[in-house]
Each structure stands twice: as structure tokens, then as C-alpha cells.
PDB file of C-alpha atoms in Angstrom:
ATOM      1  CA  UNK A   7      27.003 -28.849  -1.670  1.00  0.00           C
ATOM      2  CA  UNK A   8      29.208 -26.375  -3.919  1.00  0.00           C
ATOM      3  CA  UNK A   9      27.289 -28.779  -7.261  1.00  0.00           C
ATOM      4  CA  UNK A  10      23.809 -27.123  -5.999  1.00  0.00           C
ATOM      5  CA  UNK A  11      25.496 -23.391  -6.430  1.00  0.00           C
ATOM      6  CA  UNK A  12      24.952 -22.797 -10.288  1.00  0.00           C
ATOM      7  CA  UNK A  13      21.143 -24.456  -9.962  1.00  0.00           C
ATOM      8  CA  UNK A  14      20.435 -21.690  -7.043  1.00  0.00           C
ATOM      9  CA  UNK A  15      22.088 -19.098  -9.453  1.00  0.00           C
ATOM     10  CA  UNK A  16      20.093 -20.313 -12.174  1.00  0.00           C
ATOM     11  CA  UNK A  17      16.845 -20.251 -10.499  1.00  0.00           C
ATOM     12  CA  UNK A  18      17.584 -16.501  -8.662  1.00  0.00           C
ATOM     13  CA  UNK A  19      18.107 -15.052 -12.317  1.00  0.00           C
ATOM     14  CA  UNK A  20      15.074 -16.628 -14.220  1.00  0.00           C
ATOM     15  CA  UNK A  21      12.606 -15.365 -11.071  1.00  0.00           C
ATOM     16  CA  UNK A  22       9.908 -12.547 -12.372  1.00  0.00           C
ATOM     17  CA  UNK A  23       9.738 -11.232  -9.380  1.00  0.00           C
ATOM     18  CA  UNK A  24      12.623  -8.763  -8.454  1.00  0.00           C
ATOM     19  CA  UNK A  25      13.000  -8.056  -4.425  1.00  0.00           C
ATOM     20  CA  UNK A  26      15.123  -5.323  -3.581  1.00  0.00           C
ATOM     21  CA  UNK A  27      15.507  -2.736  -1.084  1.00  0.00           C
ATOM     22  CA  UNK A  28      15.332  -0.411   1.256  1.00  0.00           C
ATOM     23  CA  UNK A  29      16.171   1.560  -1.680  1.00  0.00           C
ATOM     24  CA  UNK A  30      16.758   5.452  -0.175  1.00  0.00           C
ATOM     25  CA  UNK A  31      14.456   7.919  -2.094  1.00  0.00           C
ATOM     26  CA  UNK A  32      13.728  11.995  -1.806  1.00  0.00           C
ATOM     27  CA  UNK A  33      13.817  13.243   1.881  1.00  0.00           C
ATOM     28  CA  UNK A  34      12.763  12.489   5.172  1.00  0.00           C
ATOM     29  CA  UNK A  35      14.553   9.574   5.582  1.00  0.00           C
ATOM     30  CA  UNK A  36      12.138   7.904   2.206  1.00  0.00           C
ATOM     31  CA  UNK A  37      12.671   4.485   1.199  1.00  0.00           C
ATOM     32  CA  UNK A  38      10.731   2.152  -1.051  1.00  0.00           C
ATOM     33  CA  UNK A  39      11.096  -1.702  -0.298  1.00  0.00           C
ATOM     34  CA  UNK A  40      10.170  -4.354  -2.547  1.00  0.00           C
ATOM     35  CA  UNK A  41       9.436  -7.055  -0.830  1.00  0.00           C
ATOM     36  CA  UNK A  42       8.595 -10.887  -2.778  1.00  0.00           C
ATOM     37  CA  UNK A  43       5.312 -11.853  -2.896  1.00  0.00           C
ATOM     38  CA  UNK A  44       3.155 -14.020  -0.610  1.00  0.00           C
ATOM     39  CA  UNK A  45       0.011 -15.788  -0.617  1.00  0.00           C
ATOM     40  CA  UNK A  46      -2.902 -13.397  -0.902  1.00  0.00           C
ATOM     41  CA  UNK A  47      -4.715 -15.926   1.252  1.00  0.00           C
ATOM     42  CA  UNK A  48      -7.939 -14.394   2.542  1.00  0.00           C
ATOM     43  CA  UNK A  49      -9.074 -14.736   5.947  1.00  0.00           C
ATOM     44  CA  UNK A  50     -12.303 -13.680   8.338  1.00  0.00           C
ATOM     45  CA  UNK A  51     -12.242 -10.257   8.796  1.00  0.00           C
ATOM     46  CA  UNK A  52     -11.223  -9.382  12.680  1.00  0.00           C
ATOM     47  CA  UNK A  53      -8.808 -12.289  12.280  1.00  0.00           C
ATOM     48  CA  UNK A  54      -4.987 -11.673  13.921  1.00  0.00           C
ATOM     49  CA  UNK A  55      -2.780 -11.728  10.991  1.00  0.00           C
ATOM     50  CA  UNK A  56       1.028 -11.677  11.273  1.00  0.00           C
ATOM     51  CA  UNK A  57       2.822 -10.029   8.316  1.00  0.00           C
ATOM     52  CA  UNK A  58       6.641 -10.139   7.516  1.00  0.00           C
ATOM     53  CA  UNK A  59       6.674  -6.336   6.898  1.00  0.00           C
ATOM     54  CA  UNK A  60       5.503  -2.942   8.659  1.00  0.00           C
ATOM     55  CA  UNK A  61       3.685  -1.369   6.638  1.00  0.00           C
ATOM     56  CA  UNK A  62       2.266  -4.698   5.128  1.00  0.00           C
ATOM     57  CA  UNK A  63       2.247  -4.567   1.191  1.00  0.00           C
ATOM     58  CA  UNK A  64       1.712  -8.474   0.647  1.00  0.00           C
ATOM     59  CA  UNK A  65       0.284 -11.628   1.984  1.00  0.00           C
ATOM     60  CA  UNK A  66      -2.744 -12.514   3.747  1.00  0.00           C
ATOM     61  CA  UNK A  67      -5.586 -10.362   4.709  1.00  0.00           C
ATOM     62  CA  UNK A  68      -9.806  -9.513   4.358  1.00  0.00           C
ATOM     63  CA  UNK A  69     -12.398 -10.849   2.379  1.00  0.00           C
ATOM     64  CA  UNK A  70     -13.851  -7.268   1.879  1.00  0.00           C
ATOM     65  CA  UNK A  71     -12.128  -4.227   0.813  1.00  0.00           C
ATOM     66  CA  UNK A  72     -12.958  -0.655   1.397  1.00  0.00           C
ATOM     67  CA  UNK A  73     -14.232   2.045  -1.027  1.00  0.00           C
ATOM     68  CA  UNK A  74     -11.328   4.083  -3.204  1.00  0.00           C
ATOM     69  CA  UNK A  75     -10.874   7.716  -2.904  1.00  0.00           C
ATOM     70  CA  UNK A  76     -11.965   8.223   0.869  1.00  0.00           C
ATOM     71  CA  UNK A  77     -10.047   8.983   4.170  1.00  0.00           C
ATOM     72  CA  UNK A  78     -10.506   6.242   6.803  1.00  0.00           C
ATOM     73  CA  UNK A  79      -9.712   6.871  10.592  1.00  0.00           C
ATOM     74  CA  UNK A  80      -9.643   3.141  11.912  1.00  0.00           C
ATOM     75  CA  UNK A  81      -9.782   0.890   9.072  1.00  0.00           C
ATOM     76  CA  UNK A  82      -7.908  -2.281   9.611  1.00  0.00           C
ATOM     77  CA  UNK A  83      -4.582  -3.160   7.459  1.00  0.00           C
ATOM     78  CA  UNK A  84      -6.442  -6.504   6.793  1.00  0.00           C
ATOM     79  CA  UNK A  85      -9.256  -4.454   4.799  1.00  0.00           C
ATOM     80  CA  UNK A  86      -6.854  -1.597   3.367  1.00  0.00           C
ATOM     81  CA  UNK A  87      -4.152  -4.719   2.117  1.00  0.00           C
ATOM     82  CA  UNK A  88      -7.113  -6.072   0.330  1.00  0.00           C
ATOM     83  CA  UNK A  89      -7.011  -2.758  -2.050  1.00  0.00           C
ATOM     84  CA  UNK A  90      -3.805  -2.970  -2.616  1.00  0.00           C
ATOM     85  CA  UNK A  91      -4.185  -6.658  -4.090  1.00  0.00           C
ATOM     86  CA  UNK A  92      -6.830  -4.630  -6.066  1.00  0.00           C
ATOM     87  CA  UNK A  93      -4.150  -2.441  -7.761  1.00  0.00           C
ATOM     88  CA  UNK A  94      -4.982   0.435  -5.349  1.00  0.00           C
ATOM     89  CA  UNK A  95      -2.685   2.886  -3.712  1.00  0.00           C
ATOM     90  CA  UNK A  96      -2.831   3.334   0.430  1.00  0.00           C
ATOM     91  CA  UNK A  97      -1.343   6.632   2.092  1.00  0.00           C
ATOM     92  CA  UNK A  98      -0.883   5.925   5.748  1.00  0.00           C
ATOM     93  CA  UNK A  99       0.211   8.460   8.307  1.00  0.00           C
ATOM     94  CA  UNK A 100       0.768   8.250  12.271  1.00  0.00           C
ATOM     95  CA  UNK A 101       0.198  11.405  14.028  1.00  0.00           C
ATOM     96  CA  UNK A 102      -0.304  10.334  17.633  1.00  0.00           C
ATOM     97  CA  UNK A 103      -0.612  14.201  18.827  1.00  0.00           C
ATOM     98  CA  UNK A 104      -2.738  15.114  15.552  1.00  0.00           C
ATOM     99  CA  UNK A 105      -1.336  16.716  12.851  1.00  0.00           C
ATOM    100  CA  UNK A 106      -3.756  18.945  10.335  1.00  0.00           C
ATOM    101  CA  UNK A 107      -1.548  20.268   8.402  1.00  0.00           C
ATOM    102  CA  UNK A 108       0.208  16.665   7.552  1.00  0.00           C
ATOM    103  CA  UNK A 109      -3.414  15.321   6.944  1.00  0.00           C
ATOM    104  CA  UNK A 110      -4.650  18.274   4.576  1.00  0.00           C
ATOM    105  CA  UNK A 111      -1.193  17.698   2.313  1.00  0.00           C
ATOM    106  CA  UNK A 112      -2.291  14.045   2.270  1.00  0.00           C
ATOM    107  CA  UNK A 113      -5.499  14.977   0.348  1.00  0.00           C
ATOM    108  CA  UNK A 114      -4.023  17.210  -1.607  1.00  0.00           C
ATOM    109  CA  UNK A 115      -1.637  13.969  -2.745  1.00  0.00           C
ATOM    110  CA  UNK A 116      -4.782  12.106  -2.580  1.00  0.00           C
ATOM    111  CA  UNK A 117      -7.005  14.329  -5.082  1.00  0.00           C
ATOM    112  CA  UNK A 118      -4.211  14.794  -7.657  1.00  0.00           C
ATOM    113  CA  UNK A 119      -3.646  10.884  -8.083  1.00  0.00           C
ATOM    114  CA  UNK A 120      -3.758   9.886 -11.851  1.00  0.00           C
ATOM    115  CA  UNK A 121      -7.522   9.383 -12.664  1.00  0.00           C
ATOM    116  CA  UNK A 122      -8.218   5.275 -13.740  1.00  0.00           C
ATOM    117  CA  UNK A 123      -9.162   4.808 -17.299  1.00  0.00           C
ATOM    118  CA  UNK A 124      -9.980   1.280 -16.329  1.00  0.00           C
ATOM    119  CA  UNK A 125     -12.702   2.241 -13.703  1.00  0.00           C
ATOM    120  CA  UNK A 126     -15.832   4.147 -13.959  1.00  0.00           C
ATOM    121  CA  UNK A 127     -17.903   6.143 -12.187  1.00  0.00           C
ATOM    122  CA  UNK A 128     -18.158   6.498  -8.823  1.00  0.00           C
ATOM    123  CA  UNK A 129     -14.755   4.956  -8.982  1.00  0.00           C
ATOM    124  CA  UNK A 130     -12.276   7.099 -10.574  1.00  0.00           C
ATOM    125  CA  UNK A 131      -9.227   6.409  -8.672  1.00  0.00           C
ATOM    126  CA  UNK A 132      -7.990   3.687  -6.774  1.00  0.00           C
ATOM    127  CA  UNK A 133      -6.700   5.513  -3.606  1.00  0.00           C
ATOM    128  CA  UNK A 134      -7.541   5.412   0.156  1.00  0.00           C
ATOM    129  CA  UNK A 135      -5.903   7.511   2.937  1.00  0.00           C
ATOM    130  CA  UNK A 136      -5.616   5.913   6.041  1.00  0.00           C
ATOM    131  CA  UNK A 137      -4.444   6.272   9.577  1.00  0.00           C
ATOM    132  CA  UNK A 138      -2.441   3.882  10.731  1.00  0.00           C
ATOM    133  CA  UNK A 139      -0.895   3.889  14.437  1.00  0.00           C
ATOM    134  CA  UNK A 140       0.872   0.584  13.961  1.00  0.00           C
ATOM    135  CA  UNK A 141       3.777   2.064  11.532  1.00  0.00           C
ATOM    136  CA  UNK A 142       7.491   1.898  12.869  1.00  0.00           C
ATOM    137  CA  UNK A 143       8.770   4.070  15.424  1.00  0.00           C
ATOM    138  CA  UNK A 144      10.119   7.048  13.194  1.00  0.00           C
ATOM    139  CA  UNK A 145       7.557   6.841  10.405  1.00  0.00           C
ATOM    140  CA  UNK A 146       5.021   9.397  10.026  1.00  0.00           C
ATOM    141  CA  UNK A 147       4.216   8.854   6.657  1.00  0.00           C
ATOM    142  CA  UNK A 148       3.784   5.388   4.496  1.00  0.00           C
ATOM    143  CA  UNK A 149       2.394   4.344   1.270  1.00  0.00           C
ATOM    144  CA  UNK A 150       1.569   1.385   0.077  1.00  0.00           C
ATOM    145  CA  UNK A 151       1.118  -0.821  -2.980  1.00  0.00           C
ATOM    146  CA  UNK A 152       0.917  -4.911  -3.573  1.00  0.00           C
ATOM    147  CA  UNK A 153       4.546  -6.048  -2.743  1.00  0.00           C
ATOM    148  CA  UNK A 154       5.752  -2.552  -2.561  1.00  0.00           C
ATOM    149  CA  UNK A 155       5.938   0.330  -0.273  1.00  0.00           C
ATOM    150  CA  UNK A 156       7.144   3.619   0.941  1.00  0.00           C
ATOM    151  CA  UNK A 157       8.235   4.796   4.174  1.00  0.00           C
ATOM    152  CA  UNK A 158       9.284   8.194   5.710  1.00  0.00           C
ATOM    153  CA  UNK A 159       9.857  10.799   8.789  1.00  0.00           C
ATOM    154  CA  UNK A 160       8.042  13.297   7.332  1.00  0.00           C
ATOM    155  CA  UNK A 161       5.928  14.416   4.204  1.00  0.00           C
ATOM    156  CA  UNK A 162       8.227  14.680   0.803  1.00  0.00           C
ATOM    157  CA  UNK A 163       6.849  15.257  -2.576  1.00  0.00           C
ATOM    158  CA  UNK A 164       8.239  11.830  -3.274  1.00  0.00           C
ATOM    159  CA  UNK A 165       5.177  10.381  -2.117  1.00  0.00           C
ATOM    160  CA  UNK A 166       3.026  11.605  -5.284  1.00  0.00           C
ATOM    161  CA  UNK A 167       5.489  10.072  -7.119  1.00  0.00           C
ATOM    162  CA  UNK A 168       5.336   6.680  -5.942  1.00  0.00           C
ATOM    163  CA  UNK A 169       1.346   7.324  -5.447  1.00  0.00           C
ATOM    164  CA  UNK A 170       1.568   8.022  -9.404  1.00  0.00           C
ATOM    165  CA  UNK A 171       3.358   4.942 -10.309  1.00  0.00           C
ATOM    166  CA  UNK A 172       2.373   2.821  -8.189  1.00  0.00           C
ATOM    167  CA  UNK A 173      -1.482   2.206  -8.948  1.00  0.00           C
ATOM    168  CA  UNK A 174      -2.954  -0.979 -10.982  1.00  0.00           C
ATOM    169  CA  UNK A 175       0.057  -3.173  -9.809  1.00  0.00           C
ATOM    170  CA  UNK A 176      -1.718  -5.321  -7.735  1.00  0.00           C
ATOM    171  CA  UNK A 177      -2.183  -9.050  -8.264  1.00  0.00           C
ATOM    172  CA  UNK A 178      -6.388  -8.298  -9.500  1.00  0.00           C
ATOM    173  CA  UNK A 179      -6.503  -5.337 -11.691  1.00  0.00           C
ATOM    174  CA  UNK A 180      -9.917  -4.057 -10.303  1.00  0.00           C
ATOM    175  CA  UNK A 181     -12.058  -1.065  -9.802  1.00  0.00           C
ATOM    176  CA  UNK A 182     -14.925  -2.914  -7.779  1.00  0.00           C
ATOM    177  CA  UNK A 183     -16.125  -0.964  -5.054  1.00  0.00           C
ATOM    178  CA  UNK A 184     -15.807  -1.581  -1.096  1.00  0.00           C
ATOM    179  CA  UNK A 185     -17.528  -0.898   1.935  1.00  0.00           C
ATOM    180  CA  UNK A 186     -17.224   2.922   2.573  1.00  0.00           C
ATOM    181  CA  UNK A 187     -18.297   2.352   5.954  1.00  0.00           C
ATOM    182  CA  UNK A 188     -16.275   4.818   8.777  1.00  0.00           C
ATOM    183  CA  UNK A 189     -14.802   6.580   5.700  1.00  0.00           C
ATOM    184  CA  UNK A 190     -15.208  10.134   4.092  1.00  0.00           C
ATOM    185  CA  UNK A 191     -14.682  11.199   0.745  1.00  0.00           C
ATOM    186  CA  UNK A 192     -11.712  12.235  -0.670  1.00  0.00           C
ATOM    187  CA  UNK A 193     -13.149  14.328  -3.437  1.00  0.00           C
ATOM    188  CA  UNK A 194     -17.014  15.098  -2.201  1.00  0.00           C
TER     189      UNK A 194
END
């Protein structure tokens, strides 16, 4: 068993793809968790899919995707994780007893995401906010990215920072866009 040890090493260090984290980042509790990549099988929309994180930032999920730079109310994590794969940015918040003020900073981060030279109008940005009641106990606010995302308790100005570095890293580098449908616009 011990001869296997420096072929495992071996094989850890020459990986591209670097998992790591919680990794603890500006306030309210923030972290940012890579997490390794899975197939980005796609499956019927409606369809139960089990992820292996909360927020999910990888694996399986829609055929369709929804339009950047609007604020969706119930879109599924299936549609939304199909964005990310697109390169996109999603900003998730849980607010069971509503919370305005939380929602108008969101657009604010939202509208001052870095513009995409890659895309072209209508598509500008590759952003969606989202509401999402399925994120941990504790977690107000979320981000995510493909194979990446952000957690916290509360709204930080960390979150335009992983919003700004974060976009085009998914596994299709694409401006395409969704179905707006249920959606409003970000920037009308």
C-alpha cells in the first residue's frame, strides 16, 4: 500500500484544478469555497437534481438558461447553474420575512458589475440576481460562479469583489441569451 503513496502525490500535484476552502473572507461570516469540478451533465428541466454543495456552483443541471442582468423571484438552481457554466455570476439572497433594503444593495452590486467586452448588446453583463430559499441555515447572502462560490450572514462589500472576479470562468465562455421569463431587469 505505502508503494501507491508517491503515485497519489504525483497525481494531486500535476491536477489543474485546485480545490480549496472554506477560505474566510471580509465580514459576515464570508467564505469562498472552491469546490472540484463535476460533470456539467444536462438534464430535463423540472428534473430533481442532487448536488454535493449548497449553494450549487458545479455539476448537473438545465438545458436552458435564463437571461443576464435581471432579478428572478423563483427561478430554479437547475436554470441559474446553467449561467454559471456560461461564465455568468449569480447573487442569491434568502430573506424569508422580506428584506428591501438587502435586495436594493443587491442591484446596486448587480448594476456596477464589470461590463463584458465579449458580449454585445442586449447582453452586456453576465449577472442574474436571484432568490433562493434553499441556502443554509445562517446564509442570507450567496454568490455564485462555475466551481466557486461565496457565502455569508449578511451583505459585505466583499461580494462585488468576488462578483468582479468571478465572471467568464465558467466551463463555455458565452454571452447567449436565456429565457427572461418571471424575471425583471436589472438595468431597465
Amino acid at each position: 500500500m505505502i508503494r501507491y503513496l508517491p503515485l497519489l502525490v504525483l497525481a494531486a500535484c500535476s491536477s489543474e484544478e485546485t480545490v480549496e476552502g472554506p477560505v474566510p473572507v471580509g465580514g459576515c461570516d464570508g467564505l469562498v469555497t472552491h469546490v472540484a469540478g463535476e460533470p456539467p451533465d444536462h438534464v430535463a428541466t423540472g428534473s430533481t437534481v442532487e448536488w454535493s454543495t449548497n449553494p450549487p456552483a458545479t455539476g448537473a443541471h438545465y438545458g436552458s438558461w435564463a437571461a443576464w442582468d435581471r432579478h428572478y423571484e423563483n427561478l430554479p438552481r437547475g436554470t441559474w447553474l446553467h449561467n454559471a457554466e456560461h461564465g455568468g455570476v449569480i447573487v442569491l439572497y434568502n430573506c424569508p420575512d422580506g428584506c428591501p433594503d438587502v435586495v436594493g444593495a443587491l442591484y446596486d452590486v448587480a448594476r456596477a458589475a464589470p461590463v463584458d467586452p465579449t458580449c454585445t448588446a442586449p447582453v452586456t453583463k453576465r449577472i442574474i440576481l436571484a432568490a433562493d430559499p434553499f441556502l443554509p441555515e445562517g446564509v442570507q447572502i450567496a454568490a455564485v460562479a462555475w466551481n466557486t462560490f461565496y457565502t455569508a450572514s449578511c451583505l459585505d462589500p466583499y461580494l462585488q469583489t468576488f462578483v468582479d472576479t468571478h465572471f467568464r470562468h465558467g466551463l463555455e465562455d458565452t454571452c447567449a441569451a436565456g429565457n427572461p421569463a418571471g424575471g425583471s431587469p436589472i438595468n431597465p
